[in-house]
XYZ file of C-alpha atoms in Angstrom:
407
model
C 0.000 0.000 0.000
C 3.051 2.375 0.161
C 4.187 3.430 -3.524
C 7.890 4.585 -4.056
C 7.553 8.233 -3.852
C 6.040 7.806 -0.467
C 8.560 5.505 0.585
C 11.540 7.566 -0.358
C 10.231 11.352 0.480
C 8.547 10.308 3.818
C 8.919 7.214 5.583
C 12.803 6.463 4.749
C 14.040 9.526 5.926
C 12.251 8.545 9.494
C 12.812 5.352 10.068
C 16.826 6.336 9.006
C 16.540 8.815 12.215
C 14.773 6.364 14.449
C 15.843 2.907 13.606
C 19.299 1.138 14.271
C 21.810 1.336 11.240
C 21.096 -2.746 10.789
C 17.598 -2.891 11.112
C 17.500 -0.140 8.616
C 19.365 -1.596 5.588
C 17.142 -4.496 6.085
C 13.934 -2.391 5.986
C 15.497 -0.726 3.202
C 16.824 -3.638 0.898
C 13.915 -5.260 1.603
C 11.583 -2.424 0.693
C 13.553 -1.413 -2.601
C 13.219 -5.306 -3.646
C 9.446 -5.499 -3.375
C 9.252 -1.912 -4.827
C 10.965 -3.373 -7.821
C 9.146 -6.975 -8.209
C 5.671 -4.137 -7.691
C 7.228 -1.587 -10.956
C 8.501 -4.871 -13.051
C 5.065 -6.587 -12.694
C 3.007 -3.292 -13.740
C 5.560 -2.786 -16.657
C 5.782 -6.291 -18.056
C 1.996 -7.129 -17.518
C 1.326 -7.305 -21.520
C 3.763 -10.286 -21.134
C 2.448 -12.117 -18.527
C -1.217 -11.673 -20.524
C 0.192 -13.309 -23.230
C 1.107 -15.988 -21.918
C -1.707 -16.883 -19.532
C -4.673 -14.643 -20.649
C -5.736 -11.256 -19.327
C -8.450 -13.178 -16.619
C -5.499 -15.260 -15.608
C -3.150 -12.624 -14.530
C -4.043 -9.836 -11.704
C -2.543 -7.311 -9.964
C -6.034 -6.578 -7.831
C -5.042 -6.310 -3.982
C -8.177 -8.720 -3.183
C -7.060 -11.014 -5.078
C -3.376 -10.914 -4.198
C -4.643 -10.999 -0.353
C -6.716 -13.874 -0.491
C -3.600 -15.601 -1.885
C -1.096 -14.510 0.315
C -1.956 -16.990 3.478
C -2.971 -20.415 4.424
C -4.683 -21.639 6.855
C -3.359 -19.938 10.026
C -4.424 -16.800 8.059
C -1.136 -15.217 8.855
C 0.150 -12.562 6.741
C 3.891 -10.895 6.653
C 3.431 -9.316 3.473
C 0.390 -9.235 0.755
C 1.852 -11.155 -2.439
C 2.264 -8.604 -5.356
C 0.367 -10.526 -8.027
C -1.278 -13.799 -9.001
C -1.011 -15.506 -12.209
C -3.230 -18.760 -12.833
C -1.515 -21.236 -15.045
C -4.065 -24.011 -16.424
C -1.539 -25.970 -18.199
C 2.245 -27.494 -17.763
C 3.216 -25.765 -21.146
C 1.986 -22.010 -19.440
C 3.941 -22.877 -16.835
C 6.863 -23.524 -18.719
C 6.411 -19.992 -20.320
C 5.800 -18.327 -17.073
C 8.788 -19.421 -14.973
C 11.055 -18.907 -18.332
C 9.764 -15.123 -17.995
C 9.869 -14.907 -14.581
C 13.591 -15.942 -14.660
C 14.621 -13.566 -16.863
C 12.928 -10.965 -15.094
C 14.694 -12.284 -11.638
C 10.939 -12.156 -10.370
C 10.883 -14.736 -7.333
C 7.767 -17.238 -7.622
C 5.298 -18.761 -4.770
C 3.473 -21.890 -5.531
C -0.113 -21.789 -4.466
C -2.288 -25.003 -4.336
C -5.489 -24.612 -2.125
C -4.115 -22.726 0.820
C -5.242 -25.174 3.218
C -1.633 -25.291 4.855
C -0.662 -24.650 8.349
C 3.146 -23.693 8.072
C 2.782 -20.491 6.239
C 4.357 -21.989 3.144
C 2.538 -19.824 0.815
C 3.062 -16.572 2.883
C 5.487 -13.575 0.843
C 8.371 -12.883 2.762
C 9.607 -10.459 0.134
C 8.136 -8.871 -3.136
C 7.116 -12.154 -5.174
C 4.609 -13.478 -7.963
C 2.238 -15.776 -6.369
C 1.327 -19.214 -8.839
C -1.935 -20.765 -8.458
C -1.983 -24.077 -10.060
C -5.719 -24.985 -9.676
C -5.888 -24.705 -13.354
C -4.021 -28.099 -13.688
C -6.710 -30.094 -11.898
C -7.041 -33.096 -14.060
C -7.518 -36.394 -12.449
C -6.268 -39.482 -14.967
C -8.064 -43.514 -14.866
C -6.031 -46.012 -12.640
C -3.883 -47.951 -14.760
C -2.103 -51.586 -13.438
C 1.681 -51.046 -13.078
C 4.139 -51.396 -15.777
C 6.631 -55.196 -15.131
C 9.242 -53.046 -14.460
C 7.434 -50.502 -11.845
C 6.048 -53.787 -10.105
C 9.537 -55.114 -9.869
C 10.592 -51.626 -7.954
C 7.158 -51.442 -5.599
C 5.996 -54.640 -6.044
C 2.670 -56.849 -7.364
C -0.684 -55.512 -7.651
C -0.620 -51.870 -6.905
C -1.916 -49.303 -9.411
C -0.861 -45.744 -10.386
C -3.305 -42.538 -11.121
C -1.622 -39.393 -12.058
C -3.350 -35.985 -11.373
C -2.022 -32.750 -12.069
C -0.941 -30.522 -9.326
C -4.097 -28.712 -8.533
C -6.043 -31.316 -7.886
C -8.110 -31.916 -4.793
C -6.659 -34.307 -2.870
C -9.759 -34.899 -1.586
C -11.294 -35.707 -5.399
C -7.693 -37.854 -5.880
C -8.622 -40.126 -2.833
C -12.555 -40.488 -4.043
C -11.600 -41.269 -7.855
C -9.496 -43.861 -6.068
C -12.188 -45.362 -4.023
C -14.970 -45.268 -6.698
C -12.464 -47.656 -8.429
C -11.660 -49.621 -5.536
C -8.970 -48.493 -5.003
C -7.460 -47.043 -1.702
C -4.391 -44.138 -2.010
C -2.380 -44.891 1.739
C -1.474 -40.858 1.765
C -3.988 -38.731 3.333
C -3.776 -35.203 3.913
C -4.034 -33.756 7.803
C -5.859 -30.492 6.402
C -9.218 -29.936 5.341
C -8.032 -28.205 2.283
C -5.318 -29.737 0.010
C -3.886 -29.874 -3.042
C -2.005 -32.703 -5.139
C 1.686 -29.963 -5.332
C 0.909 -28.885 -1.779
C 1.113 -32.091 -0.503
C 3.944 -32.561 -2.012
C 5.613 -29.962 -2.053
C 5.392 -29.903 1.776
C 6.096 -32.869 2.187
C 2.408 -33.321 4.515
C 0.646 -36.491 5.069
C -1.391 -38.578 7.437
C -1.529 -42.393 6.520
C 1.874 -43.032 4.581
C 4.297 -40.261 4.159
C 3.570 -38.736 0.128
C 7.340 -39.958 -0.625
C 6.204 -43.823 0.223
C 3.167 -43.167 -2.475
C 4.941 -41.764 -5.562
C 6.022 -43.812 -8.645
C 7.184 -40.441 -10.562
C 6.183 -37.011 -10.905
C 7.058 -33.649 -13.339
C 8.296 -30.098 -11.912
C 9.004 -26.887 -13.714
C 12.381 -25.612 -12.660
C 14.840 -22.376 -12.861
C 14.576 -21.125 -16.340
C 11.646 -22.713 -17.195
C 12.681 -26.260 -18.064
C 10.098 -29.252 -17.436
C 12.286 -32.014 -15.427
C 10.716 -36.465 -14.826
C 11.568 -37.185 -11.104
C 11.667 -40.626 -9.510
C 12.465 -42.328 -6.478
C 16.586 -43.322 -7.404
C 17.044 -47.108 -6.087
C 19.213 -45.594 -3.208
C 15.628 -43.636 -1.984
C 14.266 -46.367 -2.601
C 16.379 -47.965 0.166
C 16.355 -45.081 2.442
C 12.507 -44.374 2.588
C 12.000 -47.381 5.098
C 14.941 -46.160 7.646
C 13.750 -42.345 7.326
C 11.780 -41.853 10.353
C 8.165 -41.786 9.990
C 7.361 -38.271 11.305
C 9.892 -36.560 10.375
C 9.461 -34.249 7.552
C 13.156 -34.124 6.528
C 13.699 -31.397 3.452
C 16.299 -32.307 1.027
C 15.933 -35.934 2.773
C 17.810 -38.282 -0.270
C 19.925 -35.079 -1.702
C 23.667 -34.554 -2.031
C 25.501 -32.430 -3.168
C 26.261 -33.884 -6.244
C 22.033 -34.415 -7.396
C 22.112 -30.217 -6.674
C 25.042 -30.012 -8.923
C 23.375 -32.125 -11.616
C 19.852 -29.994 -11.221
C 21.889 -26.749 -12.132
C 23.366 -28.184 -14.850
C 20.150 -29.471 -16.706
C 18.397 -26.220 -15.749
C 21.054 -24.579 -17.745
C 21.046 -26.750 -20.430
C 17.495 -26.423 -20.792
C 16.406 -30.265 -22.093
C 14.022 -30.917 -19.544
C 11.828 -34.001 -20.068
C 14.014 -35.876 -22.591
C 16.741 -36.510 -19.681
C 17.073 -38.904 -16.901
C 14.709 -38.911 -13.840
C 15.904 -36.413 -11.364
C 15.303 -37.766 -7.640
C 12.442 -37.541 -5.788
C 13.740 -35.816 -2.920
C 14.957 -32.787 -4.785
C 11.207 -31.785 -5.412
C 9.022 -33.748 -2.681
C 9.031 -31.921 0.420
C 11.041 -29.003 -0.947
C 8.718 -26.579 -0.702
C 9.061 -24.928 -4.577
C 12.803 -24.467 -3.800
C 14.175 -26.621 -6.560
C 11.216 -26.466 -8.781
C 7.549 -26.053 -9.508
C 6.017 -30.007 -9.428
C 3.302 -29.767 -12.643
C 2.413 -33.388 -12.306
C 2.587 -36.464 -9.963
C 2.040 -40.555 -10.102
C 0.587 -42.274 -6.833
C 0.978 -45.736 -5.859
C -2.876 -47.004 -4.987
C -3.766 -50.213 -3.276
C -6.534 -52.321 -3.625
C -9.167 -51.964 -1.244
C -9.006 -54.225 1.901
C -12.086 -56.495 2.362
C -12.549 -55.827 6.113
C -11.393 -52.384 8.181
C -12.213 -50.699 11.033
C -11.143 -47.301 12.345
C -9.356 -46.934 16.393
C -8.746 -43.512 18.351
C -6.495 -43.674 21.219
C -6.610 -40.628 23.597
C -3.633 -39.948 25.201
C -3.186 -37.411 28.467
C 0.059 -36.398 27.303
C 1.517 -35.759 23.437
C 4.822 -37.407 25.345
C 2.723 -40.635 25.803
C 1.057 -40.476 22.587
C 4.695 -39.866 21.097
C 5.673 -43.306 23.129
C 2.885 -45.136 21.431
C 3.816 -44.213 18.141
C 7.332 -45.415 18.371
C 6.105 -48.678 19.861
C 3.928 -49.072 16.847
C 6.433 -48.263 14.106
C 9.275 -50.401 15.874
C 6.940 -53.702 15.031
C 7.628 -55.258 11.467
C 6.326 -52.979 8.141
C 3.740 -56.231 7.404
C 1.997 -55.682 10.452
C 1.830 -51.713 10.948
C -1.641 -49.932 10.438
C -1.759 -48.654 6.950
C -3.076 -45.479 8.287
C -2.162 -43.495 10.834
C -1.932 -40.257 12.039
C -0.996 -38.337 15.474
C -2.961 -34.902 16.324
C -2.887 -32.826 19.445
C -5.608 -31.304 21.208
C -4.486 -27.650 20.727
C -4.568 -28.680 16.555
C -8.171 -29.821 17.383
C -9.577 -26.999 19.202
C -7.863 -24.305 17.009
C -8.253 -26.056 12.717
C -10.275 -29.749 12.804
C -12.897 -29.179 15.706
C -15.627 -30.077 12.515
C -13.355 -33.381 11.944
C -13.338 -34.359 16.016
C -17.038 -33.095 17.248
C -17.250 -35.966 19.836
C -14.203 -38.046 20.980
C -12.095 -34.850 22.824
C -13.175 -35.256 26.016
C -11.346 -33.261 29.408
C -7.969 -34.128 30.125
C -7.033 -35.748 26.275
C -3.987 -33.886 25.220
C -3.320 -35.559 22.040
C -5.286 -38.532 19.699
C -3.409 -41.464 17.619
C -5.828 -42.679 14.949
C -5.287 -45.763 13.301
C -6.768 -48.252 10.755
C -6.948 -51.899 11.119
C -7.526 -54.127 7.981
C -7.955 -57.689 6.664
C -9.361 -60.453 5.162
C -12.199 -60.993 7.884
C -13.925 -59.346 10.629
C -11.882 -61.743 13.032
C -8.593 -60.656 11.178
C -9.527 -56.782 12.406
C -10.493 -57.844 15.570
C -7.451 -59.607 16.265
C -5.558 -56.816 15.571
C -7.622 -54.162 17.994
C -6.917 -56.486 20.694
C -2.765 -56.668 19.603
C -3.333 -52.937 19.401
C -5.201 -52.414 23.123
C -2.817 -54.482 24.660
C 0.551 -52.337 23.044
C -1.412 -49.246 24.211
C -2.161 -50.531 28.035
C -2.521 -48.747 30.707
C -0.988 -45.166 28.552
C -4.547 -44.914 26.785
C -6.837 -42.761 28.427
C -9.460 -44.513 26.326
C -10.006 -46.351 22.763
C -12.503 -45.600 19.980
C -13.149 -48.387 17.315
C -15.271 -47.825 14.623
C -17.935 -50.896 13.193
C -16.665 -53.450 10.560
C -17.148 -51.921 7.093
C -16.560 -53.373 4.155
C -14.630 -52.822 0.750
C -16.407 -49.568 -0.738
C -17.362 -48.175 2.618
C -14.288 -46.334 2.862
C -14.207 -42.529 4.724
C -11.464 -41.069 6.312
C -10.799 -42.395 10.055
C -11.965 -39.205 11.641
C -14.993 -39.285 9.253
C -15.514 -42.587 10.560
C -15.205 -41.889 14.011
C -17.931 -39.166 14.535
């Protein structure tokens, strides 16, 4: 809201008198970099038109604001514009321009984040990628994809504005299951991703390739590498480690093929230079999931814990038992998370003196098979439980998400 006249004849000149020397080349680097990215947008807006279409490209403060914050509805700064790209090809074009220009970019799925990923820090050119919402038919895995991730999964690839929410019921209306479920309300197929968020399996356990824009405007395959591919079971299961399977050497090769421009044509990049990165390394366009079949039995448990430190105990008690026996889905949430973003998802089971909740699913072949495994699961939780909630037996094509199934 301040323009550069007012910034350099007014408020510059006071905050030089009041303000410590540091503080104030900060303010004023800062300023003169977003006053910049504010004159280079207005000036080159015929440019960004043409490539994405004068509806698709705004420079309205409402619109900016409602894209400048996520779910905590935190703001630092109000982005300076927001370009909507509806196709891999205009994103292409727009990150090509907006490297040349030395515009910095913020990826923007559906905002329904709670780390503040999508938040400006500095002048910047917010990217919605709704526009590349479509959803793709399950298809069985290719011999040599079932010989990396094994027999009788499927793949679905969706573009990275999808709905999550529409990925996981295109899934089930095929009966299918995807083990990656986001923890927000509001998600997006890149935002996911990108952030490396999940409840159920962690995203990186769930994709069999993906596609990401990067520096200079180069589309780039990236795949799990077979050392990932080793790693991903030893990587701990809460952790949401950035740069988790990078070296120095997969950095090295990124700059090179960004400079050289080939993109697609080349080798797989690795996954972990673009899942959980949050844009750093690239824009991801397009991803692959893993799905599984649909189990025949499940039921959904809620453990209530009066402490997150014995919630926290349970979980490590659960992942320490063999992969072939661990629920397929499960996610940890605090109370504070509950009472503050997913009241609507938890209406009935917080109850005085619950601190945090571990929700789990239970599958199998029969209703005994589930059974036997909420009793294995009651007696691992003991006397640390402050009390259990397990759903009734449903059936293949009654899926919902746990807390869905739990109200």
């Amino acid at each position: 809201l301040v323009d550069r006249e007012e910034w350099e004849q007014r408020l510059r000149p006071e905050l030089r008198k009041s303000t410590p020397p540091e503080l104030f080349r900060f303010i004023e680097q800062r300023v003169a970099q977003l006053l910049d990215v504010r004159q280079t947008l207005h000036t080159r807006r015929r440019d960004f038109e043409r490539i994405l279409g004068p509806a698709a490209f705004s420079l309205n403060w409402a619109d900016r604001e409602a894209h400048s914050s996520d779910s905590m509805e935190y703001r630092c700064l109000t982005s300076e514009g927001l370009a909507v790209v509806h196709s891999e090809r205009q994103l292409c074009d727009l990150v090509r321009l907006a490297t040349g220009l030395g515009l910095p970019l913020i990826p923007y799925g559906d905002g329904g984040g709670y780390n503040m990923g999508v938040v400006p820090m500095a002048g910047a050119l917010t990217v919605s990628l709704k526009g590349i919402n479509r959803i793709g038919e399950p298809q069985p895995l290719k011999a040599d994809e079932e010989r990396r991730f094994g027999p009788g999964l499927m793949k679905l690839t969706a573009g990275a504005g999808a709905a999550w929410p529409d990925l996981m019921a295109a899934a089930e209306q095929a009966g299918l299951v995807l083990r990656c479920r986001p923890n927000t309300p509001r998600a997006s197929v890149g935002g996911i991703a990108g952030t490396g968020s999940h409840a159920g399996k962690r995203i990186q356990d769930v994709v069999l390739e993906g596609r990401a824009v990067v520096h200079g405007g180069a589309c780039f395959r990236f795949a799990p590498t077979d050392r990932e591919l080793e790693m991903l079971p030893r990587t701990p299961f809460l952790a949401t480690t950035k740069f988790w399977g990078v070296g120095t050497d997969d950095l090295d090769a990124l700059r090179r093929a960004a400079g050289d421009g080939r993109g697609v044509g080349r080798p797989h990049l690795p996954l972990s230079l673009f899942i959980g990165a949050e844009g750093c390394t690239g824009l991801i366009s397009e991803l692959t999931l893993l799905l599984d079949r649909q189990p025949a039995r499940a039921r959904t448990a809620a453990l209530a814990f009066t402490s997150a430190a014995k919630a926290m105990a349970f979980v490590r008690a659960v992942k320490s038992r063999p992969p072939a026996v661990q629920p397929p889905f499960f996610e940890i949430v605090t109370r504070r998370a509950i009472e503050e973003y997913l009241l609507d998802r938890f209406p009935e089971q917080l109850q005085p003196g619950d601190e945090a909740y571990v929700v789990l699913d239970l599958e199998g072949q029969s209703g005994a098979d589930v059974d036997r495994q909420a009793d294995r699961l009651s007696a691992l939780a003991g006397e640390a439980a402050a009390h259990i909630s397990i759903s009734p037996l449903r059936k293949a094509g009654e899926r919902c998400s746990a807390a869905e199934e739990l109200k």
